[in-house]
Amino acid sequence: MTAASMPQDNNSHIIQTIASYGKSLLGFIRKQVKNDADAEDILQDVWYQFSNVVNAGPIEQTSAWLYRVAKNKIIDKHKKHTETLLEDMLPASGDDDDEDNLDFQSILLTEATTPETAYLRNLFWEQLFIALDELPENQRQVFIWQELDDMPFEEIAQKTGENINTLVSRKRYAVLHLRKRLKQLYKEITEY
């Protein structure tokens, strides 16, 4: 094989792989993310990584490799979303007047998955949803749409007919309530 024909072989291999696995891989990703746009973004990332790896050398089990990379990209997306959610809900160091500094990020976003970290993550999400249920409906709904469904305020405003400033204010009240409730949980976790 000549050096000139190698890129052509790789390109045809990439095209063949996309044709063979594209539809099933997209279906796999769609089942694990919130919307089609996220699924398509993740799939693009997988194909980009695949093209870089194929150019570096052959992959022995293409199917297993593709699904493993897709799963890792999905986990990265969920982790990034959780980081964003936590950054929005929990005050940064120095933002809180109390001497207690909530450090949920170090607890929830640790790479190690142990029975304890799995329990704490489940407890966090359980308490978050309990705290959400305590909110007035309009505050809860804005928070869910904006933070959990990744819906921009403009879209929420169109959906509800409410002013964007009103929606921002409702979300702020929701965040303040959630911070207070999660602070209690944090104290309970760190005191035992």
mmCIF file of C-alpha atoms in Angstrom:
data_model
loop_
_atom_site.group_PDB
_atom_site.id
_atom_site.type_symbol
_atom_site.label_atom_id
_atom_site.label_comp_id
_atom_site.label_asym_id
_atom_site.label_seq_id
_atom_site.Cartn_x
_atom_site.Cartn_y
_atom_site.Cartn_z
ATOM 1 C CA MET A 1 0.000 0.000 0.000
ATOM 2 C CA THR A 2 1.360 3.385 -0.928
ATOM 3 C CA ALA A 3 1.315 6.372 1.358
ATOM 4 C CA ALA A 4 -0.962 8.200 -1.101
ATOM 5 C CA SER A 5 -3.650 5.491 -0.960
ATOM 6 C CA MET A 6 -3.709 5.244 2.867
ATOM 7 C CA PRO A 7 -5.844 8.400 3.479
ATOM 8 C CA GLN A 8 -8.285 7.261 0.784
ATOM 9 C CA ASP A 9 -8.604 3.839 2.481
ATOM 10 C CA ASN A 10 -9.220 5.532 5.838
ATOM 11 C CA ASN A 11 -11.866 7.815 4.336
ATOM 12 C CA SER A 12 -13.724 4.902 2.775
ATOM 13 C CA HIS A 13 -13.473 3.000 6.084
ATOM 14 C CA ILE A 14 -14.920 6.014 7.949
ATOM 15 C CA ILE A 15 -17.766 6.379 5.434
ATOM 16 C CA GLN A 16 -18.524 2.654 5.605
ATOM 17 C CA THR A 17 -18.503 2.714 9.421
ATOM 18 C CA ILE A 18 -20.849 5.715 9.529
ATOM 19 C CA ALA A 19 -23.218 3.950 7.125
ATOM 20 C CA SER A 20 -23.090 0.730 9.141
ATOM 21 C CA TYR A 21 -23.395 2.119 12.677
ATOM 22 C CA GLY A 22 -24.807 5.650 12.332
ATOM 23 C CA LYS A 23 -28.499 4.915 12.784
ATOM 24 C CA SER A 24 -28.168 2.424 15.654
ATOM 25 C CA LEU A 25 -25.570 4.565 17.447
ATOM 26 C CA LEU A 26 -27.825 7.634 17.219
ATOM 27 C CA GLY A 27 -30.726 5.570 18.599
ATOM 28 C CA PHE A 28 -28.545 4.405 21.489
ATOM 29 C CA ILE A 29 -27.534 7.987 22.307
ATOM 30 C CA ARG A 30 -31.089 9.381 21.977
ATOM 31 C CA LYS A 31 -32.340 7.001 24.670
ATOM 32 C CA GLN A 32 -29.899 8.503 27.166
ATOM 33 C CA VAL A 33 -30.090 12.251 26.531
ATOM 34 C CA LYS A 34 -32.887 14.810 26.765
ATOM 35 C CA ASN A 35 -33.201 15.955 23.175
ATOM 36 C CA ASP A 36 -32.251 15.217 19.591
ATOM 37 C CA ALA A 37 -29.849 18.167 19.369
ATOM 38 C CA ASP A 38 -27.767 16.785 22.253
ATOM 39 C CA ALA A 39 -27.826 13.321 20.686
ATOM 40 C CA GLU A 40 -26.633 14.669 17.354
ATOM 41 C CA ASP A 41 -23.877 16.703 19.040
ATOM 42 C CA ILE A 42 -22.645 13.630 20.876
ATOM 43 C CA LEU A 43 -22.758 11.562 17.686
ATOM 44 C CA GLN A 44 -20.704 14.221 15.891
ATOM 45 C CA ASP A 45 -18.142 14.068 18.709
ATOM 46 C CA VAL A 46 -17.982 10.284 18.369
ATOM 47 C CA TRP A 47 -17.414 10.498 14.598
ATOM 48 C CA TYR A 48 -14.779 13.182 15.055
ATOM 49 C CA GLN A 49 -12.917 11.073 17.610
ATOM 50 C CA PHE A 50 -13.302 8.012 15.381
ATOM 51 C CA SER A 51 -11.806 9.794 12.371
ATOM 52 C CA ASN A 52 -8.818 10.895 14.458
ATOM 53 C CA VAL A 53 -8.222 7.410 15.846
ATOM 54 C CA VAL A 54 -8.638 5.665 12.476
ATOM 55 C CA ASN A 55 -6.038 7.984 10.975
ATOM 56 C CA ALA A 56 -3.643 6.977 13.773
ATOM 57 C CA GLY A 57 -4.166 3.237 13.356
ATOM 58 C CA PRO A 58 -6.759 0.447 13.036
ATOM 59 C CA ILE A 59 -9.402 -0.296 15.682
ATOM 60 C CA GLU A 60 -9.874 -3.978 16.455
ATOM 61 C CA GLN A 61 -13.536 -3.984 17.549
ATOM 62 C CA THR A 62 -15.133 -0.987 15.896
ATOM 63 C CA SER A 63 -18.636 -1.557 17.281
ATOM 64 C CA ALA A 64 -17.487 -1.898 20.894
ATOM 65 C CA TRP A 65 -15.185 1.114 20.511
ATOM 66 C CA LEU A 66 -17.971 3.316 19.084
ATOM 67 C CA TYR A 67 -20.461 2.446 21.821
ATOM 68 C CA ARG A 68 -17.862 2.899 24.571
ATOM 69 C CA VAL A 69 -16.912 6.340 23.237
ATOM 70 C CA ALA A 70 -20.608 7.276 22.894
ATOM 71 C CA LYS A 71 -21.279 6.188 26.487
ATOM 72 C CA ASN A 72 -18.284 8.225 27.710
ATOM 73 C CA LYS A 73 -19.518 11.291 25.801
ATOM 74 C CA ILE A 74 -23.000 10.864 27.328
ATOM 75 C CA ILE A 75 -21.487 10.631 30.819
ATOM 76 C CA ASP A 76 -19.385 13.737 30.114
ATOM 77 C CA LYS A 77 -22.519 15.605 29.018
ATOM 78 C CA HIS A 78 -24.424 14.571 32.154
ATOM 79 C CA LYS A 79 -21.452 15.451 34.346
ATOM 80 C CA LYS A 80 -21.091 18.861 32.684
ATOM 81 C CA HIS A 81 -24.808 19.504 33.168
ATOM 82 C CA THR A 82 -24.559 18.511 36.840
ATOM 83 C CA GLU A 83 -21.545 20.804 37.283
ATOM 84 C CA THR A 84 -23.479 23.694 35.735
ATOM 85 C CA LEU A 85 -26.511 22.948 37.892
ATOM 86 C CA LEU A 86 -24.392 22.815 41.038
ATOM 87 C CA GLU A 87 -22.530 26.007 40.151
ATOM 88 C CA ASP A 88 -25.844 27.796 39.695
ATOM 89 C CA MET A 89 -27.449 26.452 42.858
ATOM 90 C CA LEU A 90 -24.556 26.509 45.281
ATOM 91 C CA PRO A 91 -22.767 29.698 46.217
ATOM 92 C CA ALA A 92 -19.123 29.911 45.269
ATOM 93 C CA SER A 93 -16.509 30.164 47.959
ATOM 94 C CA GLY A 94 -16.759 33.569 49.578
ATOM 95 C CA ASP A 95 -20.300 34.227 48.266
ATOM 96 C CA ASP A 96 -21.919 32.898 51.412
ATOM 97 C CA ASP A 97 -21.941 34.899 54.614
ATOM 98 C CA ASP A 98 -21.761 31.738 56.705
ATOM 99 C CA GLU A 99 -18.479 30.165 57.613
ATOM 100 C CA ASP A 100 -19.881 26.931 56.203
ATOM 101 C CA ASN A 101 -18.817 26.462 52.636
ATOM 102 C CA LEU A 102 -20.926 23.958 50.710
ATOM 103 C CA ASP A 103 -18.635 21.613 48.863
ATOM 104 C CA PHE A 104 -21.167 19.354 47.135
ATOM 105 C CA GLN A 105 -19.122 19.489 43.954
ATOM 106 C CA SER A 106 -16.247 17.572 45.485
ATOM 107 C CA ILE A 107 -18.671 14.986 46.852
ATOM 108 C CA LEU A 108 -20.923 14.572 43.815
ATOM 109 C CA LEU A 109 -18.468 15.032 40.979
ATOM 110 C CA THR A 110 -15.717 12.756 42.178
ATOM 111 C CA GLU A 111 -14.476 10.339 39.522
ATOM 112 C CA ALA A 112 -14.571 7.381 41.897
ATOM 113 C CA THR A 113 -17.893 5.602 42.071
ATOM 114 C CA THR A 114 -18.162 3.873 45.395
ATOM 115 C CA PRO A 115 -21.311 2.731 47.181
ATOM 116 C CA GLU A 116 -20.985 5.857 49.354
ATOM 117 C CA THR A 117 -20.701 8.312 46.438
ATOM 118 C CA ALA A 118 -23.563 6.561 44.616
ATOM 119 C CA TYR A 119 -25.686 6.846 47.768
ATOM 120 C CA LEU A 120 -24.804 10.539 48.181
ATOM 121 C CA ARG A 121 -25.635 11.302 44.548
ATOM 122 C CA ASN A 122 -28.994 9.558 44.870
ATOM 123 C CA LEU A 123 -29.661 11.366 48.145
ATOM 124 C CA PHE A 124 -28.787 14.720 46.556
ATOM 125 C CA TRP A 125 -31.177 14.223 43.643
ATOM 126 C CA GLU A 126 -33.902 12.887 45.938
ATOM 127 C CA GLN A 127 -33.584 15.918 48.239
ATOM 128 C CA LEU A 128 -33.441 18.272 45.260
ATOM 129 C CA PHE A 129 -36.768 16.979 43.964
ATOM 130 C CA ILE A 130 -38.329 17.097 47.447
ATOM 131 C CA ALA A 131 -37.175 20.722 47.738
ATOM 132 C CA LEU A 132 -38.541 21.470 44.267
ATOM 133 C CA ASP A 133 -41.937 20.138 45.352
ATOM 134 C CA GLU A 134 -41.953 22.711 48.180
ATOM 135 C CA LEU A 135 -41.765 25.601 45.704
ATOM 136 C CA PRO A 136 -44.740 27.446 44.233
ATOM 137 C CA GLU A 137 -45.671 25.896 40.889
ATOM 138 C CA ASN A 138 -44.490 28.846 38.769
ATOM 139 C CA GLN A 139 -41.024 28.907 40.425
ATOM 140 C CA ARG A 140 -40.639 25.124 40.242
ATOM 141 C CA GLN A 141 -41.641 24.994 36.585
ATOM 142 C CA VAL A 142 -39.251 27.771 35.526
ATOM 143 C CA PHE A 143 -36.387 26.076 37.376
ATOM 144 C CA ILE A 144 -37.124 22.663 35.818
ATOM 145 C CA TRP A 145 -37.462 24.068 32.320
ATOM 146 C CA GLN A 146 -34.350 26.214 32.575
ATOM 147 C CA GLU A 147 -31.978 23.963 34.534
ATOM 148 C CA LEU A 148 -33.103 20.401 33.942
ATOM 149 C CA ASP A 149 -34.543 20.703 30.432
ATOM 150 C CA ASP A 150 -31.950 23.266 29.220
ATOM 151 C CA MET A 151 -34.692 25.531 27.886
ATOM 152 C CA PRO A 152 -33.606 29.165 27.328
ATOM 153 C CA PHE A 153 -35.587 31.921 29.047
ATOM 154 C CA GLU A 154 -36.725 33.232 25.647
ATOM 155 C CA GLU A 155 -38.391 29.896 24.875
ATOM 156 C CA ILE A 156 -40.009 29.750 28.324
ATOM 157 C CA ALA A 157 -41.308 33.299 27.837
ATOM 158 C CA GLN A 158 -42.875 32.306 24.502
ATOM 159 C CA LYS A 159 -44.370 29.174 26.051
ATOM 160 C CA THR A 160 -45.859 30.929 29.097
ATOM 161 C CA GLY A 161 -46.455 34.445 27.836
ATOM 162 C CA GLU A 162 -44.514 35.762 30.846
ATOM 163 C CA ASN A 163 -41.914 38.527 30.823
ATOM 164 C CA ILE A 164 -38.294 37.241 30.857
ATOM 165 C CA ASN A 165 -37.474 39.373 33.921
ATOM 166 C CA THR A 166 -40.368 37.737 35.787
ATOM 167 C CA LEU A 167 -39.074 34.306 34.843
ATOM 168 C CA VAL A 168 -35.525 35.180 35.941
ATOM 169 C CA SER A 169 -36.875 36.427 39.265
ATOM 170 C CA ARG A 170 -38.873 33.229 39.799
ATOM 171 C CA LYS A 171 -35.842 31.114 39.063
ATOM 172 C CA ARG A 172 -33.775 33.171 41.508
ATOM 173 C CA TYR A 173 -36.303 32.551 44.299
ATOM 174 C CA ALA A 174 -36.229 28.846 43.449
ATOM 175 C CA VAL A 175 -32.421 28.772 43.550
ATOM 176 C CA LEU A 176 -32.345 30.567 46.924
ATOM 177 C CA HIS A 177 -34.779 28.033 48.378
ATOM 178 C CA LEU A 178 -32.829 25.098 46.942
ATOM 179 C CA ARG A 179 -29.553 26.460 48.298
ATOM 180 C CA LYS A 180 -31.060 26.708 51.778
ATOM 181 C CA ARG A 181 -32.440 23.160 51.616
ATOM 182 C CA LEU A 182 -29.253 21.675 50.184
ATOM 183 C CA LYS A 183 -27.220 23.452 52.838
ATOM 184 C CA GLN A 184 -29.163 21.486 55.449
ATOM 185 C CA LEU A 185 -28.422 18.255 53.586
ATOM 186 C CA TYR A 186 -24.771 19.156 53.299
ATOM 187 C CA LYS A 187 -24.523 19.737 57.055
ATOM 188 C CA GLU A 188 -26.170 16.369 57.731
ATOM 189 C CA ILE A 189 -23.771 14.593 55.369
ATOM 190 C CA THR A 190 -20.619 16.214 56.704
ATOM 191 C CA GLU A 191 -21.546 15.875 60.376
ATOM 192 C CA TYR A 192 -21.930 12.092 60.439
#
